mmCIF file of C-alpha atoms in Angstrom:
data_model
loop_
_atom_site.group_PDB
_atom_site.id
_atom_site.type_symbol
_atom_site.label_atom_id
_atom_site.label_comp_id
_atom_site.label_asym_id
_atom_site.label_seq_id
_atom_site.Cartn_x
_atom_site.Cartn_y
_atom_site.Cartn_z
ATOM 1 C CA MET A 68 9.504 -5.415 -19.851
ATOM 2 C CA VAL A 69 5.857 -4.168 -19.525
ATOM 3 C CA GLN A 70 5.920 -0.703 -18.072
ATOM 4 C CA TRP A 71 2.901 0.828 -16.249
ATOM 5 C CA MET A 72 2.201 4.771 -15.855
ATOM 6 C CA VAL A 73 1.447 5.457 -12.671
ATOM 7 C CA SER A 74 -1.645 7.767 -12.684
ATOM 8 C CA VAL A 75 -1.730 11.575 -13.733
ATOM 9 C CA GLU A 76 -3.050 11.912 -9.874
ATOM 10 C CA ALA A 77 -0.034 10.440 -8.135
ATOM 11 C CA GLU A 78 2.465 12.102 -10.040
ATOM 12 C CA GLY A 79 3.096 14.951 -7.551
ATOM 13 C CA LEU A 80 2.823 12.488 -4.444
ATOM 14 C CA ASP A 81 4.479 14.116 -1.013
ATOM 15 C CA VAL A 82 5.965 11.009 -0.268
ATOM 16 C CA ALA A 83 7.197 12.627 3.059
ATOM 17 C CA ASP A 84 3.805 13.451 4.183
ATOM 18 C CA VAL A 85 2.193 10.128 3.099
ATOM 19 C CA LEU A 86 5.241 8.233 5.485
ATOM 20 C CA ALA A 87 4.533 10.947 8.510
ATOM 21 C CA HIS A 88 1.216 9.364 8.409
ATOM 22 C CA TYR A 89 2.029 5.555 7.917
ATOM 23 C CA GLU A 90 4.842 6.354 10.874
ATOM 24 C CA ALA A 91 1.932 7.798 12.944
ATOM 25 C CA HIS A 92 -1.033 5.278 11.923
ATOM 26 C CA GLY A 93 0.673 2.203 10.485
ATOM 27 C CA PHE A 94 -1.489 3.126 7.182
ATOM 28 C CA ALA A 95 -1.258 5.582 4.710
ATOM 29 C CA ARG A 96 -3.805 6.366 1.082
ATOM 30 C CA LEU A 97 -1.843 6.877 -1.934
ATOM 31 C CA GLY A 98 -4.748 7.301 -3.616
ATOM 32 C CA ARG A 99 -4.950 6.742 -7.196
ATOM 33 C CA VAL A 100 -2.261 5.267 -8.271
ATOM 34 C CA LEU A 101 -2.622 2.793 -11.054
ATOM 35 C CA ASP A 102 -4.221 3.992 -14.472
ATOM 36 C CA ASP A 103 -7.246 2.086 -16.235
ATOM 37 C CA ALA A 104 -4.921 0.385 -18.615
ATOM 38 C CA GLY A 105 -3.077 -0.714 -15.548
ATOM 39 C CA VAL A 106 -5.927 -1.867 -14.093
ATOM 40 C CA GLU A 107 -7.532 -3.950 -16.678
ATOM 41 C CA ALA A 108 -4.170 -5.614 -17.391
ATOM 42 C CA LEU A 109 -3.724 -6.772 -13.968
ATOM 43 C CA ARG A 110 -7.272 -8.077 -13.424
ATOM 44 C CA GLU A 111 -6.653 -9.926 -17.098
ATOM 45 C CA ARG A 112 -3.473 -11.750 -15.952
ATOM 46 C CA ALA A 113 -4.803 -12.263 -12.486
ATOM 47 C CA ASP A 114 -7.810 -14.479 -14.227
ATOM 48 C CA ASP A 115 -5.153 -16.335 -16.588
ATOM 49 C CA LEU A 116 -3.549 -17.341 -13.576
ATOM 50 C CA MET A 117 -6.481 -18.840 -11.447
ATOM 51 C CA LEU A 118 -7.864 -19.778 -14.925
ATOM 52 C CA GLY A 119 -4.684 -21.729 -16.103
ATOM 53 C CA ARG A 120 -4.367 -19.624 -19.304
ATOM 54 C CA VAL A 121 -0.808 -18.507 -18.171
ATOM 55 C CA VAL A 122 1.153 -21.163 -15.793
ATOM 56 C CA TYR A 123 4.602 -20.143 -14.040
ATOM 57 C CA PRO A 124 6.101 -23.269 -12.646
ATOM 58 C CA GLY A 125 6.232 -22.645 -8.707
ATOM 59 C CA MET A 126 3.644 -20.470 -7.980
ATOM 60 C CA PHE A 127 0.912 -20.984 -4.755
ATOM 61 C CA PHE A 128 -2.448 -21.182 -4.978
ATOM 62 C CA GLN A 129 -4.785 -21.493 -1.685
ATOM 63 C CA PRO A 130 -8.635 -22.177 -2.801
ATOM 64 C CA ASP A 131 -11.162 -20.444 -0.559
ATOM 65 C CA ALA A 132 -13.280 -22.081 1.568
ATOM 66 C CA THR A 133 -17.049 -22.716 0.579
ATOM 67 C CA THR A 134 -18.343 -21.705 3.931
ATOM 68 C CA GLY A 135 -17.111 -18.268 3.655
ATOM 69 C CA ARG A 136 -14.906 -18.803 7.081
ATOM 70 C CA TYR A 137 -11.319 -18.070 7.433
ATOM 71 C CA GLU A 138 -10.989 -20.591 9.436
ATOM 72 C CA ASP A 139 -12.172 -23.162 6.844
ATOM 73 C CA ALA A 140 -10.340 -22.386 4.082
ATOM 74 C CA PRO A 141 -7.767 -25.340 2.991
ATOM 75 C CA LEU A 142 -4.166 -25.390 3.269
ATOM 76 C CA GLY A 143 -1.658 -27.272 1.423
ATOM 77 C CA LEU A 144 -3.795 -28.298 -1.720
ATOM 78 C CA GLY A 145 -2.474 -26.245 -4.309
ATOM 79 C CA TRP A 146 -3.411 -25.887 -7.745
ATOM 80 C CA GLN A 147 -6.879 -27.552 -7.816
ATOM 81 C CA GLY A 148 -7.744 -26.725 -11.455
ATOM 82 C CA PRO A 149 -9.389 -23.759 -13.573
ATOM 83 C CA SER A 150 -11.438 -21.661 -10.941
ATOM 84 C CA LEU A 151 -12.433 -17.752 -10.179
ATOM 85 C CA GLU A 152 -12.213 -19.029 -6.780
ATOM 86 C CA TYR A 153 -8.656 -19.135 -5.398
ATOM 87 C CA ARG A 154 -7.966 -17.282 -2.155
ATOM 88 C CA LYS A 155 -4.657 -16.647 -2.941
ATOM 89 C CA LEU A 156 -1.981 -16.475 -5.332
ATOM 90 C CA GLU A 157 1.528 -15.760 -4.606
ATOM 91 C CA LYS A 158 4.824 -15.717 -6.374
ATOM 92 C CA LEU A 159 3.684 -13.333 -8.754
ATOM 93 C CA GLU A 160 6.748 -11.348 -9.248
ATOM 94 C CA LYS A 161 7.224 -14.794 -11.916
ATOM 95 C CA ASP A 162 4.833 -12.718 -14.188
ATOM 96 C CA PRO A 163 6.623 -9.612 -16.143
ATOM 97 C CA ARG A 164 3.045 -7.518 -15.901
ATOM 98 C CA PHE A 165 2.725 -7.717 -11.749
ATOM 99 C CA LEU A 166 6.794 -7.579 -11.454
ATOM 100 C CA ALA A 167 6.630 -4.020 -13.826
ATOM 101 C CA TRP A 168 3.871 -2.470 -11.205
ATOM 102 C CA LEU A 169 5.698 -3.554 -7.952
ATOM 103 C CA GLU A 170 9.011 -2.382 -9.246
ATOM 104 C CA ASN A 171 7.144 1.083 -10.503
ATOM 105 C CA PRO A 172 8.818 4.517 -9.710
ATOM 106 C CA LEU A 173 6.546 5.517 -7.135
ATOM 107 C CA PHE A 174 7.148 2.454 -5.359
ATOM 108 C CA GLU A 175 10.706 2.633 -5.352
ATOM 109 C CA ARG A 176 10.814 5.958 -3.677
ATOM 110 C CA ILE A 177 8.373 5.179 -0.821
ATOM 111 C CA ALA A 178 10.706 1.962 -0.424
ATOM 112 C CA ARG A 179 13.834 3.794 -0.573
ATOM 113 C CA ALA A 180 12.521 6.270 1.809
ATOM 114 C CA ARG A 181 12.057 3.307 4.396
ATOM 115 C CA ILE A 182 14.479 0.778 3.848
ATOM 116 C CA PRO A 183 18.278 1.408 3.623
ATOM 117 C CA GLY A 184 20.589 -0.346 1.238
ATOM 118 C CA ASP A 185 19.136 -2.951 -1.541
ATOM 119 C CA ILE A 186 15.442 -4.015 -1.100
ATOM 120 C CA VAL A 187 14.540 -7.322 -1.821
ATOM 121 C CA LEU A 188 10.532 -8.748 -1.776
ATOM 122 C CA TYR A 189 9.353 -10.667 0.651
ATOM 123 C CA ARG A 190 6.207 -11.926 -1.247
ATOM 124 C CA ALA A 191 3.985 -10.388 -4.116
ATOM 125 C CA ILE A 192 0.425 -11.824 -3.205
ATOM 126 C CA LEU A 193 -2.869 -11.489 -4.875
ATOM 127 C CA PHE A 194 -5.933 -11.779 -2.336
ATOM 128 C CA HIS A 195 -9.097 -12.376 -4.082
ATOM 129 C CA LYS A 196 -12.830 -12.568 -2.788
ATOM 130 C CA GLY A 197 -14.486 -14.462 -5.573
ATOM 131 C CA PRO A 198 -18.102 -14.204 -7.032
ATOM 132 C CA ALA A 199 -19.382 -16.232 -4.365
ATOM 133 C CA GLY A 200 -18.407 -13.289 -1.887
ATOM 134 C CA GLY A 201 -14.809 -15.177 -0.614
ATOM 135 C CA SER A 202 -14.255 -15.699 3.120
ATOM 136 C CA ASN A 203 -13.216 -13.137 5.821
ATOM 137 C CA LEU A 204 -10.312 -12.596 7.258
ATOM 138 C CA PRO A 205 -9.882 -11.761 11.036
ATOM 139 C CA PHE A 206 -7.797 -9.615 12.674
ATOM 140 C CA HIS A 207 -3.918 -10.331 12.289
ATOM 141 C CA GLN A 208 -0.631 -9.033 11.808
ATOM 142 C CA ASP A 209 2.034 -10.169 9.466
ATOM 143 C CA GLY A 210 4.937 -11.523 11.073
ATOM 144 C CA GLY A 211 6.293 -13.420 13.675
ATOM 145 C CA LYS A 212 7.853 -17.048 13.423
ATOM 146 C CA LEU A 213 4.990 -17.305 11.136
ATOM 147 C CA TRP A 214 7.324 -15.673 8.729
ATOM 148 C CA GLY A 215 10.713 -17.248 9.915
ATOM 149 C CA LEU A 216 13.134 -13.696 9.552
ATOM 150 C CA THR A 217 15.829 -12.713 11.021
ATOM 151 C CA ARG A 218 14.007 -9.342 11.007
ATOM 152 C CA GLU A 219 10.527 -7.927 11.038
ATOM 153 C CA PRO A 220 9.442 -6.326 7.725
ATOM 154 C CA ASP A 221 7.288 -3.298 8.021
ATOM 155 C CA LEU A 222 6.246 -2.137 4.500
ATOM 156 C CA GLN A 223 3.484 -3.540 2.039
ATOM 157 C CA ILE A 224 1.876 -1.670 -0.414
ATOM 158 C CA TRP A 225 -1.422 -2.768 -1.168
ATOM 159 C CA THR A 226 -3.074 -2.163 -4.723
ATOM 160 C CA ALA A 227 -6.698 -2.410 -5.309
ATOM 161 C CA LEU A 228 -7.342 -4.014 -8.600
ATOM 162 C CA ASP A 229 -11.477 -3.959 -8.056
ATOM 163 C CA ASP A 230 -13.933 -1.600 -5.983
ATOM 164 C CA ALA A 231 -13.290 -2.933 -2.156
ATOM 165 C CA PRO A 232 -16.058 -0.520 -0.470
ATOM 166 C CA GLU A 233 -16.904 -0.183 3.011
ATOM 167 C CA GLY A 234 -18.850 -3.764 3.947
ATOM 168 C CA GLY A 235 -17.483 -5.319 0.495
ATOM 169 C CA GLY A 236 -14.028 -6.540 1.512
ATOM 170 C CA CYS A 237 -12.313 -3.480 2.394
ATOM 171 C CA LEU A 238 -9.015 -3.340 4.824
ATOM 172 C CA GLU A 239 -10.150 -2.665 8.504
ATOM 173 C CA VAL A 240 -7.390 -1.530 10.758
ATOM 174 C CA ILE A 241 -6.508 -0.255 14.105
ATOM 175 C CA PRO A 242 -4.914 2.857 13.936
ATOM 176 C CA GLY A 243 -1.731 3.126 15.942
ATOM 177 C CA SER A 244 -1.794 -0.824 16.831
ATOM 178 C CA HIS A 245 1.170 -1.231 15.154
ATOM 179 C CA ARG A 246 3.468 0.359 17.452
ATOM 180 C CA ALA A 247 3.124 -2.079 20.699
ATOM 181 C CA GLY A 248 4.452 -4.500 18.492
ATOM 182 C CA LEU A 249 3.474 -8.194 17.805
ATOM 183 C CA VAL A 250 0.742 -9.575 20.084
ATOM 184 C CA THR A 251 2.087 -13.146 19.960
ATOM 185 C CA ALA A 252 5.825 -14.544 19.381
ATOM 186 C CA LEU A 253 4.111 -16.594 16.354
ATOM 187 C CA GLY A 254 2.178 -13.361 14.294
ATOM 188 C CA GLY A 255 -0.407 -14.094 12.167
ATOM 189 C CA VAL A 256 -4.257 -14.168 13.629
ATOM 190 C CA ILE A 257 -4.865 -12.392 16.666
ATOM 191 C CA PRO A 258 -6.288 -14.097 20.242
ATOM 192 C CA PRO A 259 -10.031 -13.306 20.455
ATOM 193 C CA ASP A 260 -9.297 -12.376 24.020
ATOM 194 C CA ARG A 261 -6.520 -9.706 22.900
ATOM 195 C CA VAL A 262 -8.962 -8.727 20.618
ATOM 196 C CA GLU A 263 -11.695 -8.314 23.013
ATOM 197 C CA ALA A 264 -9.540 -6.788 25.639
ATOM 198 C CA ALA A 265 -8.146 -4.031 23.202
ATOM 199 C CA ASP A 266 -11.587 -2.953 22.322
ATOM 200 C CA ALA A 267 -11.158 -3.241 18.531
ATOM 201 C CA GLU A 268 -14.489 -2.951 17.529
ATOM 202 C CA GLY A 269 -14.750 0.562 19.235
ATOM 203 C CA HIS A 270 -11.568 1.349 17.096
ATOM 204 C CA VAL A 271 -11.327 -0.287 13.512
ATOM 205 C CA VAL A 272 -11.200 2.224 10.798
ATOM 206 C CA PRO A 273 -12.505 0.837 7.285
ATOM 207 C CA LEU A 274 -10.043 1.665 4.223
ATOM 208 C CA PRO A 275 -12.583 1.806 1.249
ATOM 209 C CA VAL A 276 -11.159 1.822 -2.123
ATOM 210 C CA ARG A 277 -11.480 2.422 -5.716
ATOM 211 C CA ALA A 278 -9.744 0.431 -8.418
ATOM 212 C CA GLY A 279 -6.681 1.642 -8.888
ATOM 213 C CA GLU A 280 -5.972 3.272 -5.181
ATOM 214 C CA ALA A 281 -3.082 2.104 -3.098
ATOM 215 C CA LEU A 282 -2.631 1.994 0.494
ATOM 216 C CA LEU A 283 0.816 1.465 2.795
ATOM 217 C CA VAL A 284 -0.051 -1.167 5.333
ATOM 218 C CA HIS A 285 2.242 -1.787 8.195
ATOM 219 C CA ASN A 286 2.785 -5.374 8.778
ATOM 220 C CA HIS A 287 2.289 -5.146 12.372
ATOM 221 C CA VAL A 288 -0.862 -3.187 12.211
ATOM 222 C CA TRP A 289 -4.033 -5.129 13.440
ATOM 223 C CA HIS A 290 -5.889 -5.439 10.040
ATOM 224 C CA ARG A 291 -8.735 -7.579 8.898
ATOM 225 C CA SER A 292 -11.339 -7.372 6.006
ATOM 226 C CA GLY A 293 -14.705 -8.750 5.593
ATOM 227 C CA ARG A 294 -16.604 -11.181 2.913
ATOM 228 C CA GLY A 295 -17.251 -9.187 -0.531
ATOM 229 C CA ARG A 296 -20.240 -8.581 -1.631
ATOM 230 C CA PRO A 297 -22.100 -11.554 -3.737
ATOM 231 C CA GLY A 298 -21.753 -10.964 -7.633
ATOM 232 C CA GLN A 299 -18.768 -8.015 -6.958
ATOM 233 C CA ARG A 300 -15.412 -9.619 -6.950
ATOM 234 C CA ARG A 301 -12.461 -8.250 -4.992
ATOM 235 C CA ARG A 302 -9.229 -8.617 -6.137
ATOM 236 C CA ALA A 303 -5.895 -7.068 -4.801
ATOM 237 C CA PHE A 304 -2.852 -6.820 -5.080
ATOM 238 C CA SER A 305 0.186 -6.627 -2.359
ATOM 239 C CA ALA A 306 4.200 -6.453 -2.098
ATOM 240 C CA CYS A 307 5.873 -6.943 0.810
ATOM 241 C CA TYR A 308 9.341 -4.823 0.544
ATOM 242 C CA MET A 309 12.176 -5.758 2.958
ATOM 243 C CA SER A 310 16.290 -4.690 3.425
ATOM 244 C CA ALA A 311 18.198 -7.155 1.532
ATOM 245 C CA ASP A 312 20.142 -7.994 5.040
ATOM 246 C CA THR A 313 17.483 -9.919 5.842
ATOM 247 C CA THR A 314 17.146 -13.618 5.953
ATOM 248 C CA CYS A 315 15.187 -16.495 6.211
ATOM 249 C CA VAL A 316 15.617 -19.176 9.611
ATOM 250 C CA ARG A 317 13.089 -21.770 8.961
ATOM 251 C CA LYS A 318 14.430 -25.322 9.248
ATOM 252 C CA LYS A 319 11.857 -27.980 8.228
ATOM 253 C CA LYS A 320 12.415 -26.643 4.864
ATOM 254 C CA ALA A 321 15.526 -24.856 2.639
ATOM 255 C CA PRO A 322 15.987 -21.365 3.534
ATOM 256 C CA ARG A 323 14.088 -18.816 1.180
ATOM 257 C CA VAL A 324 16.026 -17.118 -1.456
ATOM 258 C CA PHE A 325 13.974 -13.284 -1.902
ATOM 259 C CA PRO A 326 14.177 -11.876 -5.158
ATOM 260 C CA PRO A 327 16.287 -8.416 -5.362
ATOM 261 C CA VAL A 328 14.171 -5.290 -6.618
ATOM 262 C CA PHE A 329 15.634 -2.107 -5.940
ATOM 263 C CA ARG A 330 19.060 -2.389 -6.022
ATOM 264 C CA HIS A 331 21.934 0.262 -4.948
ATOM 265 C CA PRO A 332 23.984 1.420 -7.841
ATOM 266 C CA VAL A 333 27.684 0.463 -7.903
ATOM 267 C CA ARG A 334 29.853 3.443 -7.536
ATOM 268 C CA GLY A 335 33.174 3.733 -9.325
ATOM 269 C CA GLY A 336 36.490 4.609 -7.664
#
């Protein structure tokens, strides 16, 4: 098992203060939590996967749109050969490096403070804006019928593996928008008329980060990201945690089984 050290800056982090901000605003900064060695190791492994140097059966790949438009990103193609222009890689819990990071002690403290009982992983995913700038991602919510679950998750931890500056692919959020719940039952991209009615452009807050910094992102907070700056890649790793009581209700395919990450120890009688 690979072991990563949480950065010195994060050792004294007050989780209670972070979670109070998260509850109120739908996001919170953890600061720099991944040390330089960890950043380099996860960057290297992300590229190994995109270039086919490391292969795990069953991983999900989505190529990016050549136009830079989210709407044009192809669906259902999967692996298309070695490339540094993939938009998403999913099922990263298959890789020991990414698994070690998403199970680190700081993230466990946060997840246990938020989620009672045993905890499982909904997804472990790399979001990537490649050297050409990648594509934009409009305002959306991570939940609803698209996710096909009996219970809505509400904890994602997003770690920057590259700098994500303002105007260069950083996350942007509408603080407090999670408190109103889902805009549509389906979830996903928020309809343009609802974005306009909420005056989202007048309330958006950019969240620029440096490599190694992490953010808590509530599944229902409105969030988006623009294109990266050409020649400057933006890799970010996101893990979504949820209660082990949550089950998949999809019908078209076999229900998903979610890998356990944090189990409560069994106490003897």
